[in-house]
JSON list of C-alpha atoms in Angstrom, two decimals:
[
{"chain": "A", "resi": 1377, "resn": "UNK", "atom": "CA", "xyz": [29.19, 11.44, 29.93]},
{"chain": "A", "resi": 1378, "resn": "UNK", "atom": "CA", "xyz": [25.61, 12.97, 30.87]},
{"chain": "A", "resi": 1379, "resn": "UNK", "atom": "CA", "xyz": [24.56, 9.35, 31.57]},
{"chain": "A", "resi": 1380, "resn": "UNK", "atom": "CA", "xyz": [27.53, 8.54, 33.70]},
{"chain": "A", "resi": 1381, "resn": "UNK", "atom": "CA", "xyz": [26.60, 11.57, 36.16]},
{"chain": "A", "resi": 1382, "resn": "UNK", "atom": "CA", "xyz": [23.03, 10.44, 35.67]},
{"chain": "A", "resi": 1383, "resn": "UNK", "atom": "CA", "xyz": [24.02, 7.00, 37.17]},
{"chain": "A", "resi": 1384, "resn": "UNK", "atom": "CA", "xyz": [26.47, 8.68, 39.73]},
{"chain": "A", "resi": 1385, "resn": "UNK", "atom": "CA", "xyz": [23.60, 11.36, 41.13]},
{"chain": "A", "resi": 1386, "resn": "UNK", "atom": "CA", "xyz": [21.31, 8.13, 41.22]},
{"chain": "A", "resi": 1387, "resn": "UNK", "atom": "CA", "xyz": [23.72, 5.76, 43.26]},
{"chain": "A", "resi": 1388, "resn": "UNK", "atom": "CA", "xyz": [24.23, 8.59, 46.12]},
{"chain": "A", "resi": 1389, "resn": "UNK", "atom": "CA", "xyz": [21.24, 9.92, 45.77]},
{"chain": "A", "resi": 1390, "resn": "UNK", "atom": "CA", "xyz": [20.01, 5.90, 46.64]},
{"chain": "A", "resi": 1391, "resn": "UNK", "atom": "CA", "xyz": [22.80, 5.56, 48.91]},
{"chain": "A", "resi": 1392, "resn": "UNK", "atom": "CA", "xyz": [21.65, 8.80, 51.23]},
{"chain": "A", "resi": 1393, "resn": "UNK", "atom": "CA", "xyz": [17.82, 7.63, 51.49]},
{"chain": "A", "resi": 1394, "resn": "UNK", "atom": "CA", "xyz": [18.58, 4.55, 52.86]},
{"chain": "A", "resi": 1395, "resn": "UNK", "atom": "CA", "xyz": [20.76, 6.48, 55.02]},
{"chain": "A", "resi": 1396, "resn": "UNK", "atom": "CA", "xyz": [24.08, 4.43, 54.21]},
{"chain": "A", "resi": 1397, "resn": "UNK", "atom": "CA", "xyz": [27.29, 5.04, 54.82]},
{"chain": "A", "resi": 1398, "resn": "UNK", "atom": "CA", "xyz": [31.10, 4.68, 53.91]},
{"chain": "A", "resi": 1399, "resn": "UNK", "atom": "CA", "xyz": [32.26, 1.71, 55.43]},
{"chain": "A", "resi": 1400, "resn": "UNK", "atom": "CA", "xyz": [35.68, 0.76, 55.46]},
{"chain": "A", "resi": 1401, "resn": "UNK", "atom": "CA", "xyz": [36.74, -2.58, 56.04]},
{"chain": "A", "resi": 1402, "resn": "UNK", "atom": "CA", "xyz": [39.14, -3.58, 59.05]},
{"chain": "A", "resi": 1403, "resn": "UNK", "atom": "CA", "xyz": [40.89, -7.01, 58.42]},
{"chain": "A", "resi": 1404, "resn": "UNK", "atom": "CA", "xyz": [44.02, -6.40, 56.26]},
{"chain": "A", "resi": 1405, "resn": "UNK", "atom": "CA", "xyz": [44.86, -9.97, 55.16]},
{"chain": "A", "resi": 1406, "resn": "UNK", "atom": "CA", "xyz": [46.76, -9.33, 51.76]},
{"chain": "A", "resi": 1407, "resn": "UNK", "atom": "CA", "xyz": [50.21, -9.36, 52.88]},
{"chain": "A", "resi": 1408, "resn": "UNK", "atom": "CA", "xyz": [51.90, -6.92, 50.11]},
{"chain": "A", "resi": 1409, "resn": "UNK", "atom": "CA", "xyz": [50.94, -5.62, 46.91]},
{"chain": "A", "resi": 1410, "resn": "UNK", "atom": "CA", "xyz": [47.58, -4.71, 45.73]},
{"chain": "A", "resi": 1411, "resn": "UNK", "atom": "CA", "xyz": [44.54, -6.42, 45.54]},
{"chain": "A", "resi": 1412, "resn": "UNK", "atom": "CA", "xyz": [43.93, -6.96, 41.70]},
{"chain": "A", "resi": 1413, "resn": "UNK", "atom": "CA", "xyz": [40.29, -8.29, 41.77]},
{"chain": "A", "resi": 1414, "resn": "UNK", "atom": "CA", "xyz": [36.89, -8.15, 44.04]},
{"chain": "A", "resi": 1415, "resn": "UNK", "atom": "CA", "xyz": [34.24, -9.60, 42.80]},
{"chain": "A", "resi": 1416, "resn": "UNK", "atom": "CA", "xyz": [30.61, -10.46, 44.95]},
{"chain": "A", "resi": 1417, "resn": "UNK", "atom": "CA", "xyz": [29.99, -14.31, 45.08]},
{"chain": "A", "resi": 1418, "resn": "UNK", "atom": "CA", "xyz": [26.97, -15.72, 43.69]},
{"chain": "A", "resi": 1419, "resn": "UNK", "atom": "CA", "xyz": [25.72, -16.90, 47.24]},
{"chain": "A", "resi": 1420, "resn": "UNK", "atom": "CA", "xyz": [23.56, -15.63, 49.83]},
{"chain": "A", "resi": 1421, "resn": "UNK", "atom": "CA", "xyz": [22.02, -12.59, 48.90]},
{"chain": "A", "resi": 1422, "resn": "UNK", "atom": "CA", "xyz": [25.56, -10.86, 48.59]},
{"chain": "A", "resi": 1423, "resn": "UNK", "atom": "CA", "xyz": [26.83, -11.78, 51.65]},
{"chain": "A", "resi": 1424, "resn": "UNK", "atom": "CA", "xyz": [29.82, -12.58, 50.66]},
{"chain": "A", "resi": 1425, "resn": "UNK", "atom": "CA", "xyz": [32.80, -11.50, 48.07]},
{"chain": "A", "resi": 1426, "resn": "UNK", "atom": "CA", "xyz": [36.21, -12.60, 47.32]},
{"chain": "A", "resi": 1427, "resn": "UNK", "atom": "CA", "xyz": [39.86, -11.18, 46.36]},
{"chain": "A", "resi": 1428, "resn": "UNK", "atom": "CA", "xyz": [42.59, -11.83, 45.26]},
{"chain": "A", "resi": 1429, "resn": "UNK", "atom": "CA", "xyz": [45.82, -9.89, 45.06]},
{"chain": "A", "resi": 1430, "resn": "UNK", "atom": "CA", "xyz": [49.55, -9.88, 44.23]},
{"chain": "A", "resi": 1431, "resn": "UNK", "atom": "CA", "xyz": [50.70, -11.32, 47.46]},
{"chain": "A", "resi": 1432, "resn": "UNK", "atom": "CA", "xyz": [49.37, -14.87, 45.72]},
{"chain": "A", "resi": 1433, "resn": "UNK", "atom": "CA", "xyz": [46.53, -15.00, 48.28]},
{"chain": "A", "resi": 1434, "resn": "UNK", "atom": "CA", "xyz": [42.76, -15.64, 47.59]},
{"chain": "A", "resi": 1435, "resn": "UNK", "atom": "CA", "xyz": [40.75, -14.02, 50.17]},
{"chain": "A", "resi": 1436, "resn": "UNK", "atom": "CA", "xyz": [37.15, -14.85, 50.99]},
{"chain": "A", "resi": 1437, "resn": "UNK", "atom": "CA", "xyz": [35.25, -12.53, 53.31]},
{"chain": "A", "resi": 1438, "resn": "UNK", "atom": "CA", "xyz": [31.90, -12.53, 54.67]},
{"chain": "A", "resi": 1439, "resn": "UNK", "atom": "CA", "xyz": [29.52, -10.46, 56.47]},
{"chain": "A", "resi": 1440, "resn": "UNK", "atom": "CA", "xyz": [28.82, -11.06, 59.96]},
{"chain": "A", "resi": 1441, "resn": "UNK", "atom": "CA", "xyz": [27.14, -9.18, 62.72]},
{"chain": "A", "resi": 1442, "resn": "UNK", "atom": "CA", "xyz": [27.14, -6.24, 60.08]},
{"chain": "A", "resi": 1443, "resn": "UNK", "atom": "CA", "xyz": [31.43, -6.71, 60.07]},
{"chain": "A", "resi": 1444, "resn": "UNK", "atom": "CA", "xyz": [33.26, -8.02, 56.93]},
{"chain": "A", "resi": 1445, "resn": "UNK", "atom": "CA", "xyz": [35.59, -10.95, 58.22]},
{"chain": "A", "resi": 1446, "resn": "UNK", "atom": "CA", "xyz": [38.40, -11.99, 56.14]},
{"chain": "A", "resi": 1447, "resn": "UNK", "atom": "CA", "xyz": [39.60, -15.90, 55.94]},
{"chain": "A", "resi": 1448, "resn": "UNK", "atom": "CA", "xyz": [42.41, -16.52, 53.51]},
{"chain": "A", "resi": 1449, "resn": "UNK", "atom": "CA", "xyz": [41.91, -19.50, 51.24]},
{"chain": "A", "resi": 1450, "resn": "UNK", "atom": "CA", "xyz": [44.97, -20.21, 50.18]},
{"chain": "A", "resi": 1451, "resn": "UNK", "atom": "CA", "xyz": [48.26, -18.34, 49.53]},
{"chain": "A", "resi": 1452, "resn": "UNK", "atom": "CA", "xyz": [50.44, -21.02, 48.50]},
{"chain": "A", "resi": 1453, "resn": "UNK", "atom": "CA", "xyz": [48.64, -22.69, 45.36]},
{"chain": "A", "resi": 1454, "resn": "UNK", "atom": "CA", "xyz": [49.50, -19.65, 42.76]},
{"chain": "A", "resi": 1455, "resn": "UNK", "atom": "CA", "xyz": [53.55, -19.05, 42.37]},
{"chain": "A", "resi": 1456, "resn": "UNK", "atom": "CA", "xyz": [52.80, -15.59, 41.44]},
{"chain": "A", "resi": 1457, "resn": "UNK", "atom": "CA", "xyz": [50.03, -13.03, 41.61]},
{"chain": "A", "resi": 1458, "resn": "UNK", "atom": "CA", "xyz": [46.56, -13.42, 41.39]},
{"chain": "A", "resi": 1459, "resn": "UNK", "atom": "CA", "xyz": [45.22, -11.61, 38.64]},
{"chain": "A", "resi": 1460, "resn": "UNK", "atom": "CA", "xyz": [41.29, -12.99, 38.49]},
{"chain": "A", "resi": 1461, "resn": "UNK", "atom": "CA", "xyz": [38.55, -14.44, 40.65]},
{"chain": "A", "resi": 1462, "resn": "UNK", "atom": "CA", "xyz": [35.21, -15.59, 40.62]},
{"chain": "A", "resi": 1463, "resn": "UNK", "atom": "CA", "xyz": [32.50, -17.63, 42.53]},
{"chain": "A", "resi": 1464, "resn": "UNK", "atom": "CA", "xyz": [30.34, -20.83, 40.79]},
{"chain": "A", "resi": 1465, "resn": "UNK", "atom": "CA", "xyz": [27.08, -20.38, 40.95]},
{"chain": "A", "resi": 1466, "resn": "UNK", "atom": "CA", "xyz": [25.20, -23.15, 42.46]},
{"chain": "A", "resi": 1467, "resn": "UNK", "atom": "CA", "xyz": [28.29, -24.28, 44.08]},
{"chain": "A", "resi": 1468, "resn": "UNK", "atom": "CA", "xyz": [30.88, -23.59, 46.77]},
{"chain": "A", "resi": 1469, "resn": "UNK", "atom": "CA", "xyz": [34.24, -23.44, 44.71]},
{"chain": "A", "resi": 1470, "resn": "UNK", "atom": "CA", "xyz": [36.33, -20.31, 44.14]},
{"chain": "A", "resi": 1471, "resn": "UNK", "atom": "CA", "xyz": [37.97, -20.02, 40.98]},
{"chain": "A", "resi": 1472, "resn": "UNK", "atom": "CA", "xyz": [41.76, -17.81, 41.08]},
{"chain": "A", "resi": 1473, "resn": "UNK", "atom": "CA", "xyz": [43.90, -17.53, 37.32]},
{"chain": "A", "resi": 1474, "resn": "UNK", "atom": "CA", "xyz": [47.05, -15.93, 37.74]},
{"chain": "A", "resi": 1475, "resn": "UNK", "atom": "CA", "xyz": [50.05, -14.60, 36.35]},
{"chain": "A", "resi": 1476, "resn": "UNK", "atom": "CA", "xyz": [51.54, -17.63, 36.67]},
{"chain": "A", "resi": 1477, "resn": "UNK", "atom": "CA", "xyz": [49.40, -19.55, 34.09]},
{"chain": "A", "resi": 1478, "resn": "UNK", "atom": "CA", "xyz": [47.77, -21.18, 36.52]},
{"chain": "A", "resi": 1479, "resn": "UNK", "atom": "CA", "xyz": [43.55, -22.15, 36.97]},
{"chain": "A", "resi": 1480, "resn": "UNK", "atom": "CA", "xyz": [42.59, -22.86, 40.99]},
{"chain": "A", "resi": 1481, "resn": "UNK", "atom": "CA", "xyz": [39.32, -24.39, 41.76]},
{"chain": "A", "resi": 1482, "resn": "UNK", "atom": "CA", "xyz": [39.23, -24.14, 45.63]},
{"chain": "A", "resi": 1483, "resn": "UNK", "atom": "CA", "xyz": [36.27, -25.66, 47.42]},
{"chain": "A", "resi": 1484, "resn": "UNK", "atom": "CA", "xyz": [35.44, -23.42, 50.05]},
{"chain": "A", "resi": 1485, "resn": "UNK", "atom": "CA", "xyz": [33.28, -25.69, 52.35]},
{"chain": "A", "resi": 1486, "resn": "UNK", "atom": "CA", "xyz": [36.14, -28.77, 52.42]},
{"chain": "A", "resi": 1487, "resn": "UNK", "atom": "CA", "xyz": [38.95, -26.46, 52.02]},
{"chain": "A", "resi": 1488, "resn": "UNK", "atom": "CA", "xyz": [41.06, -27.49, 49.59]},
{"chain": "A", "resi": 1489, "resn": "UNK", "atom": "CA", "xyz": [41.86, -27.62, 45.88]},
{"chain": "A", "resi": 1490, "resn": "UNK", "atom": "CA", "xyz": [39.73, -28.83, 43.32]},
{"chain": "A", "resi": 1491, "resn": "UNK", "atom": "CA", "xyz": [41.09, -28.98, 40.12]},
{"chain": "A", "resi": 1492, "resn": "UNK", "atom": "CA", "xyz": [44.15, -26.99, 38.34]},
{"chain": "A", "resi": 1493, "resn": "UNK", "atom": "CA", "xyz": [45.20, -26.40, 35.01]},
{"chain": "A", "resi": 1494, "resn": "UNK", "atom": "CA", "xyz": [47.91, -24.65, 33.31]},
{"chain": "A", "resi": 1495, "resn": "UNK", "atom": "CA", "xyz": [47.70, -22.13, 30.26]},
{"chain": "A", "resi": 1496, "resn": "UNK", "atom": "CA", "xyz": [50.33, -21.43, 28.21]},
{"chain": "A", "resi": 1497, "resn": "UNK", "atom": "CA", "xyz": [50.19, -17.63, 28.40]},
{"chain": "A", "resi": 1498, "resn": "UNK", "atom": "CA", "xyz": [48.78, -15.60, 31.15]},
{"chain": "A", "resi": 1499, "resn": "UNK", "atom": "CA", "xyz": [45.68, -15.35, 32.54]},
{"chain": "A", "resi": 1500, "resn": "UNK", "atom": "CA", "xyz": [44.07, -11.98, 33.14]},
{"chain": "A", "resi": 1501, "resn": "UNK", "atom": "CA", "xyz": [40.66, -12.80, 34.34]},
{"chain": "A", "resi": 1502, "resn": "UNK", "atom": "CA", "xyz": [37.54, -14.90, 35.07]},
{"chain": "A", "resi": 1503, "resn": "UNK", "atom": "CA", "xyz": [33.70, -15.30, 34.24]},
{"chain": "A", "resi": 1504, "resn": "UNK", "atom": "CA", "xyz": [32.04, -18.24, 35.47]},
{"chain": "A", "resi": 1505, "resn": "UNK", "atom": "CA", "xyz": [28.66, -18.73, 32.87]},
{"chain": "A", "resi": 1506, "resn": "UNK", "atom": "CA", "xyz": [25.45, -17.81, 34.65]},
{"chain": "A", "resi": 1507, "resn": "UNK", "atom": "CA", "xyz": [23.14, -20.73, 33.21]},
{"chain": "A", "resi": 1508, "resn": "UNK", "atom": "CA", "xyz": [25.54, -23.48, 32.68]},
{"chain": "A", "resi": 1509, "resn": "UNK", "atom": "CA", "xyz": [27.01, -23.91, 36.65]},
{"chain": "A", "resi": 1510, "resn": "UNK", "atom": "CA", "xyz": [30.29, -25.80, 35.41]},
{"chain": "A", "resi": 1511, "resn": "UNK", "atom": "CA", "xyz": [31.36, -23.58, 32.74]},
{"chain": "A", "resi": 1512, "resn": "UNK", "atom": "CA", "xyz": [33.55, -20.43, 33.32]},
{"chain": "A", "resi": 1513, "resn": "UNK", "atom": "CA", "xyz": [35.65, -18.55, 30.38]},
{"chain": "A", "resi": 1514, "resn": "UNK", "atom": "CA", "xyz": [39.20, -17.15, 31.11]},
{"chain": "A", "resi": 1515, "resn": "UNK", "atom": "CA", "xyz": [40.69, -14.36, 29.69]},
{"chain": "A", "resi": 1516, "resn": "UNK", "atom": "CA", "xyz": [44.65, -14.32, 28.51]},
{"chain": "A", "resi": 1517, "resn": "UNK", "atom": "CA", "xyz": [45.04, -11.35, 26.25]},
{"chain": "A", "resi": 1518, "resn": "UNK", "atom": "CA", "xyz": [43.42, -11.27, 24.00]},
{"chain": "A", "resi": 1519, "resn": "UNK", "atom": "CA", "xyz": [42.03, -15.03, 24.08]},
{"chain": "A", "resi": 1520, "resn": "UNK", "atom": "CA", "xyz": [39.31, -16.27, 25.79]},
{"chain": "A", "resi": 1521, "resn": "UNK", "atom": "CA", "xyz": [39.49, -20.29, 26.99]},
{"chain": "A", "resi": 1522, "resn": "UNK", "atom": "CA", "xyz": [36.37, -21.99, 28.12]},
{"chain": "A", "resi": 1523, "resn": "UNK", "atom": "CA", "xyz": [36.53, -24.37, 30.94]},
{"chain": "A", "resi": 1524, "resn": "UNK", "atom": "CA", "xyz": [34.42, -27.12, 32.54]},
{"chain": "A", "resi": 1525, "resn": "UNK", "atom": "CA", "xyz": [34.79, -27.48, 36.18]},
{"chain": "A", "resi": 1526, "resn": "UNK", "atom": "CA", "xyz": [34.89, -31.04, 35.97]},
{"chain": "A", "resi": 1527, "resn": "UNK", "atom": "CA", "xyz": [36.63, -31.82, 33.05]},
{"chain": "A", "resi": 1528, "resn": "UNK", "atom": "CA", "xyz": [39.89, -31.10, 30.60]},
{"chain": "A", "resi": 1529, "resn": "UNK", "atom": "CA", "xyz": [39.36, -27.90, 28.82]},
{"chain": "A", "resi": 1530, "resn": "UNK", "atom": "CA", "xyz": [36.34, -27.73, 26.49]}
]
């Protein structure tokens, strides 16, 4: 506890010498729901994050002119809410798991689907591998799967 409100006098402590602010964002493109996962991509000095959200929807958004802008990937591939996603490193492809059992790769610079696979149980979440670019694990409970972005499951 003491090194929780260490951490939490630090971060606004940081936060009010380089004279930041709140700053909420404008664009409201998850239809309904919540938003069940935000996560920073791994691209461009953290320029850019992603969401994704119970309306089905994967959301990329990126900074411009100091303004978060919202484009929606895709809203259509999952049948059921998004529960988990993350950015490759090294590459432009969004990866979404859902409720529905499904795995998305979406390539964000041709705009379309990558790859998909299906789980037998539901996925909860997402962590593409740091040193290994085409490697990410997903969780389903209390199972983790590891994947291969280019491949059938490892």
């Amino acid at each position: 506890m003491v090194l929780f409100q260490i951490l939490q006098c630090w971060f606004v402590t940081s936060c009010f010498s380089l004279q930041e602010k709140v700053v909420f964002v404008k664009d409201k493109p998850h239809e309904k729901g919540i938003i069940n996962n935000i996560v920073f991509l791994p691209w461009k000095d953290g320029t850019f994050f992603t969401t994704g959200g119970c309306d089905h929807g994967v959301v990329l958004w990126k900074e411009v002119e100091g303004q978060w802008k919202a484009e929606i990937l895709h809203r259509t591939l999952h049948s059921s809410a998004v529960m988990g996603v993350g950015g490759m490193y090294g590459k432009s492809l969004i990866v979404s798991v859902g409720a529905d059992k499904r795995i998305i790769g979406f390539n964000t610079v041709h705009g379309r689907e990558e790859f998909r696979y299906q789980l037998e149980s539901k996925a909860l979440g997402i962590l593409p591998n740091p040193v290994d670019h085409n490697l990410f694990m997903v969780q389903t409970g209390y199972t983790f799967h590891l994947f291969h972005s280019q491949m059938d499951k490892c």
